[in-house]
């Protein structure tokens, strides 16, 4: 019996009945220009372990995730495969590695193209968010299982946001044109979770360059909902983020020791 044929009185998927299978696509093909020179960002280490391996473990730690597709730097698929072989990962999870593309969007699409049949829920998770807690991953999957076609983890903003007119030239001031009501704004993270058919349609249809997958689903006119994000799901983007990530890992190690 498929999920949508189950009567409403059926127990929630998370409570143990056979549920739609979930795969995670991890775009990891970016260079990490804002982090500075060096190896591709996903291969940089945190606590001695490549960021990508942290991100893969964060997905595989969810018992609902049975396949992880890693989208490697275009010339780095073999290296990523050997990294996955060299690190301990849960036996219950399958892994695939595919080479990525020139934009995040293209990399995600290449990951989706590699998905075998039988996975009805797809998570898309940035390799650059290595420390997302498993409870956040499970909350996203739970909301998709409950019927949302697209789910994003979201947090309120700490900073006030200004909309500006682009500067006339380098070094020129930008004019502020608006201050959106901060209480209505959210910073969104990954993993973003989708009904697979909806995400595939979005990637076939939307050609604008976007920075997240949910906005493509918005463009289709389908509903996108939020679940609470987590401060440890921050994206490693600039050098200071590496220091924060190392500190989070050190705190986890301390806590695990007690
Ligand atoms: N990504 C990707 N393929 C690309 C570009 C980005 O798979 N062509 C991935 C990155 O590897 C990262 C995620 O998308 O895991 C989020 O992108 P971002 O944080 O912007 O990473 P980079 O593009 O690598 O960094 P930068 O923009 O500073 O170069
Ligand atoms: Mg980028």
Coordinates of C-alpha atoms and ligand atoms in Angstrom, one line a residue:
X1 CA 0.0 0.0 0.0
X2 CA 1.4 3.4 -0.9
X3 CA 1.5 6.3 1.5
X4 CA -1.3 8.2 0.0
X5 CA -3.6 5.2 0.1
X6 CA -3.2 4.9 3.9
X7 CA -6.4 5.8 5.9
X8 CA -6.1 9.0 8.0
X9 CA -6.1 6.9 11.2
X10 CA -2.8 5.3 10.3
X11 CA 0.1 6.0 12.7
X12 CA 2.5 8.8 11.7
X13 CA 5.3 7.6 9.5
X14 CA 7.9 8.6 12.1
X15 CA 6.3 6.2 14.5
X16 CA 7.3 3.2 12.5
X17 CA 5.1 2.2 9.6
X18 CA 6.5 1.8 6.1
X19 CA 7.0 5.3 4.8
X20 CA 8.0 7.0 1.6
X21 CA 11.7 6.4 1.0
X22 CA 13.9 9.5 1.4
X23 CA 17.1 10.3 -0.5
X24 CA 19.4 13.3 0.2
X25 CA 21.2 15.2 -2.6
X26 CA 24.3 17.0 -1.3
X27 CA 25.6 19.7 -3.7
X28 CA 29.3 19.9 -2.9
X29 CA 30.7 21.1 -6.2
X30 CA 31.4 24.7 -5.4
X31 CA 34.9 26.2 -5.1
X32 CA 34.3 28.3 -2.0
X33 CA 35.6 31.5 -3.4
X34 CA 34.4 33.5 -0.4
X35 CA 36.4 31.2 1.9
X36 CA 39.6 32.1 0.1
X37 CA 42.2 30.1 -1.8
X38 CA 42.6 26.4 -1.2
X39 CA 41.0 23.1 -2.0
X40 CA 37.3 23.1 -2.9
X41 CA 35.3 24.1 0.2
X42 CA 33.6 20.8 0.7
X43 CA 37.0 19.1 1.0
X44 CA 38.3 21.5 3.6
X45 CA 38.6 19.8 7.0
X46 CA 36.8 20.6 10.3
X47 CA 38.2 18.8 13.3
X48 CA 40.4 16.8 10.9
X49 CA 37.4 15.5 8.9
X50 CA 36.4 16.9 5.5
X51 CA 33.3 19.2 5.7
X52 CA 31.6 17.0 3.1
X53 CA 31.9 13.9 5.4
X54 CA 30.3 15.8 8.2
X55 CA 27.4 16.8 5.9
X56 CA 27.0 13.2 4.7
X57 CA 26.9 11.9 8.2
X58 CA 24.4 14.6 9.2
X59 CA 22.1 13.2 6.5
X60 CA 22.8 9.5 7.1
X61 CA 22.2 10.0 10.8
X62 CA 18.6 10.3 10.1
X63 CA 17.1 6.8 10.1
X64 CA 14.7 7.9 7.4
X65 CA 17.4 8.7 4.8
X66 CA 18.4 5.5 2.9
X67 CA 20.4 7.1 0.0
X68 CA 22.8 10.0 -0.1
X69 CA 23.8 11.4 -3.5
X70 CA 27.0 13.5 -3.3
X71 CA 27.5 16.0 -6.2
X72 CA 31.3 16.3 -6.3
X73 CA 33.4 19.0 -7.8
X74 CA 33.4 18.4 -11.6
X75 CA 37.0 17.0 -11.6
X76 CA 36.7 15.5 -8.1
X77 CA 34.3 12.6 -8.2
X78 CA 37.0 9.9 -7.8
X79 CA 38.5 11.8 -4.8
X80 CA 35.1 12.1 -3.2
X81 CA 34.4 8.4 -3.7
X82 CA 37.6 7.4 -2.0
X83 CA 36.8 9.8 0.9
X84 CA 33.4 8.1 1.4
X85 CA 35.2 4.7 1.4
X86 CA 37.8 5.9 3.9
X87 CA 35.3 7.2 6.5
X88 CA 32.9 5.2 8.7
X89 CA 29.3 5.7 7.5
X90 CA 26.1 3.9 8.5
X91 CA 25.6 0.5 6.8
X92 CA 21.9 1.1 6.3
X93 CA 22.6 4.0 3.9
X94 CA 23.5 3.8 0.2
X95 CA 25.9 6.3 -1.4
X96 CA 26.3 7.6 -5.0
X97 CA 28.7 10.2 -6.3
X98 CA 28.2 12.3 -9.4
X99 CA 30.2 15.2 -10.9
X100 CA 28.6 18.6 -10.5
X101 CA 28.1 21.6 -12.7
X102 CA 28.9 25.3 -12.9
X103 CA 26.1 26.6 -10.7
X104 CA 24.5 25.2 -7.5
X105 CA 21.3 24.8 -9.4
X106 CA 23.0 22.7 -12.1
X107 CA 24.7 20.6 -9.5
X108 CA 21.4 19.8 -7.8
X109 CA 19.8 18.9 -11.1
X110 CA 22.7 16.5 -11.9
X111 CA 22.2 14.9 -8.5
X112 CA 18.4 14.6 -9.1
X113 CA 19.1 13.0 -12.5
X114 CA 21.1 10.3 -10.7
X115 CA 18.3 9.4 -8.3
X116 CA 17.0 5.9 -8.9
X117 CA 13.2 5.2 -8.8
X118 CA 11.6 4.4 -5.5
X119 CA 12.5 7.6 -3.5
X120 CA 9.5 9.8 -3.1
X121 CA 11.0 12.4 -0.8
X122 CA 14.2 14.3 -1.6
X123 CA 16.3 16.4 0.7
X124 CA 18.7 18.9 -0.8
X125 CA 21.5 19.8 1.7
X126 CA 24.5 22.0 1.2
X127 CA 27.8 20.4 1.9
X128 CA 28.7 23.8 3.3
X129 CA 26.3 23.2 6.3
X130 CA 28.2 20.3 7.9
X131 CA 26.8 20.6 11.4
X132 CA 23.0 20.5 11.0
X133 CA 21.5 18.5 13.9
X134 CA 19.6 15.3 13.0
X135 CA 16.5 16.7 14.7
X136 CA 16.3 19.4 12.1
X137 CA 16.7 16.9 9.3
X138 CA 13.9 14.7 10.8
X139 CA 11.6 17.8 11.3
X140 CA 12.0 18.6 7.5
X141 CA 11.2 15.0 6.5
X142 CA 8.3 14.8 8.9
X143 CA 6.7 17.9 7.4
X144 CA 7.0 16.5 3.8
X145 CA 5.5 13.2 5.0
X146 CA 2.7 15.2 6.5
X147 CA 1.9 16.5 3.0
X148 CA 3.9 19.7 2.3
X149 CA 5.4 19.7 -1.2
X150 CA 8.3 21.8 -0.1
X151 CA 9.8 22.5 3.4
X152 CA 12.6 24.8 4.5
X153 CA 14.2 25.2 7.9
X154 CA 14.0 28.8 8.8
X155 CA 15.2 31.2 11.6
X156 CA 14.3 34.8 12.5
X157 CA 16.9 37.4 11.5
X158 CA 19.1 39.1 14.1
X159 CA 20.0 42.0 11.8
X160 CA 17.7 44.6 10.3
X161 CA 17.7 44.2 6.5
X162 CA 17.8 47.1 4.0
X163 CA 16.9 47.0 0.4
X164 CA 19.3 49.2 -1.7
X165 CA 19.6 50.6 -5.1
X166 CA 22.8 49.2 -6.7
X167 CA 25.7 51.7 -6.5
X168 CA 26.5 53.8 -9.6
X169 CA 30.1 52.5 -9.5
X170 CA 32.7 50.8 -7.3
X171 CA 33.2 52.7 -4.0
X172 CA 30.0 54.8 -4.6
X173 CA 27.4 54.7 -1.8
X174 CA 24.3 52.6 -2.2
X175 CA 20.9 54.3 -1.6
X176 CA 18.6 52.6 0.8
X177 CA 15.2 52.3 -0.7
X178 CA 13.3 50.2 1.9
X179 CA 13.4 48.5 5.3
X180 CA 11.3 45.4 5.1
X181 CA 9.5 44.5 8.4
X182 CA 12.1 42.1 10.0
X183 CA 9.4 40.2 11.9
X184 CA 8.2 38.9 8.5
X185 CA 11.6 37.8 7.2
X186 CA 13.4 34.5 7.8
X187 CA 16.8 33.2 7.0
X188 CA 16.5 29.8 5.4
X189 CA 18.8 26.9 5.7
X190 CA 19.1 23.3 4.4
X191 CA 18.2 20.5 4.2
X192 CA 15.2 21.6 2.2
X193 CA 12.7 18.8 1.8
X194 CA 10.5 18.1 -1.2
X195 CA 8.0 15.8 -2.7
X196 CA 10.3 14.4 -5.5
X197 CA 7.9 15.0 -8.4
X198 CA 7.5 18.6 -7.4
X199 CA 11.2 19.3 -7.1
X200 CA 11.9 17.5 -10.5
X201 CA 9.2 19.6 -12.1
X202 CA 10.7 22.8 -10.6
X203 CA 14.2 22.0 -12.0
X204 CA 12.7 21.2 -15.4
X205 CA 10.7 24.4 -15.5
X206 CA 12.5 27.2 -13.8
X207 CA 15.5 28.5 -15.7
X208 CA 16.3 31.7 -13.6
X209 CA 19.4 31.4 -11.5
X210 CA 18.3 31.0 -7.9
X211 CA 20.1 30.4 -4.6
X212 CA 17.8 27.8 -3.1
X213 CA 15.6 25.0 -4.4
X214 CA 12.4 26.1 -2.5
X215 CA 12.3 29.4 -4.5
X216 CA 11.9 27.3 -7.7
X217 CA 8.9 25.5 -6.2
X218 CA 7.5 29.0 -5.2
X219 CA 7.8 30.0 -8.9
X220 CA 5.6 27.0 -9.8
X221 CA 3.0 28.4 -7.4
X222 CA 3.3 25.4 -5.0
X223 CA 3.2 25.9 -1.3
X224 CA 6.5 26.1 0.6
X225 CA 6.3 25.9 4.4
X226 CA 8.9 26.4 7.2
X227 CA 10.0 24.3 10.2
X228 CA 12.2 25.7 12.9
X229 CA 15.8 25.9 11.7
X230 CA 18.9 25.6 14.0
X231 CA 21.8 27.9 14.7
X232 CA 24.2 25.0 14.1
X233 CA 22.9 24.6 10.6
X234 CA 24.7 27.8 9.5
X235 CA 26.5 27.8 6.2
X236 CA 30.3 27.9 6.2
X237 CA 30.9 30.8 3.8
X238 CA 33.7 33.1 5.0
X239 CA 36.8 32.4 7.1
X240 CA 35.2 33.3 10.4
X241 CA 32.6 30.6 9.8
X242 CA 35.4 28.0 10.0
X243 CA 36.3 29.2 13.5
X244 CA 32.7 29.0 14.6
X245 CA 32.4 25.5 13.1
X246 CA 35.5 24.3 14.9
X247 CA 34.1 25.8 18.2
X248 CA 30.8 24.0 17.7
X249 CA 32.6 20.7 17.1
X250 CA 34.8 21.2 20.2
X251 CA 31.7 21.9 22.3
X252 CA 30.1 18.7 21.0
X253 CA 33.2 16.7 21.9
X254 CA 33.2 18.1 25.4
X255 CA 29.5 17.3 25.8
X256 CA 29.9 13.8 24.4
X257 CA 32.7 13.2 27.0
X258 CA 30.3 13.6 29.9
Ligands
LIG1 N1 27.6 24.2 -5.1 C1 27.6 23.2 -6.0 N2 27.9 23.5 -7.3 C2 28.3 24.8 -7.7 C3 28.3 25.8 -6.7 C4 27.9 25.5 -5.4 O1 27.3 22.1 -5.7 N3 28.6 25.0 -9.0 C5 27.3 23.9 -3.7 C6 28.5 24.2 -2.8 O2 29.5 23.2 -2.8 C7 27.8 24.3 -1.4 C8 26.4 24.8 -1.8 O3 26.2 24.6 -3.2 O4 27.8 23.1 -0.7 C9 26.1 26.2 -1.3 O5 26.9 27.1 -2.1 P1 28.0 28.1 -1.5 O6 27.9 28.1 0.0 O7 27.8 29.4 -2.3 O8 29.4 27.4 -1.9 P2 30.4 27.8 -3.0 O9 29.6 28.2 -4.2 O10 31.4 26.8 -3.0 O11 31.0 29.1 -2.3 P3 31.3 30.6 -3.0 O12 29.9 31.0 -3.5 O13 31.9 31.4 -1.9 O14 32.3 30.3 -4.1
LIG2 MG1 28.3 29.9 -4.2

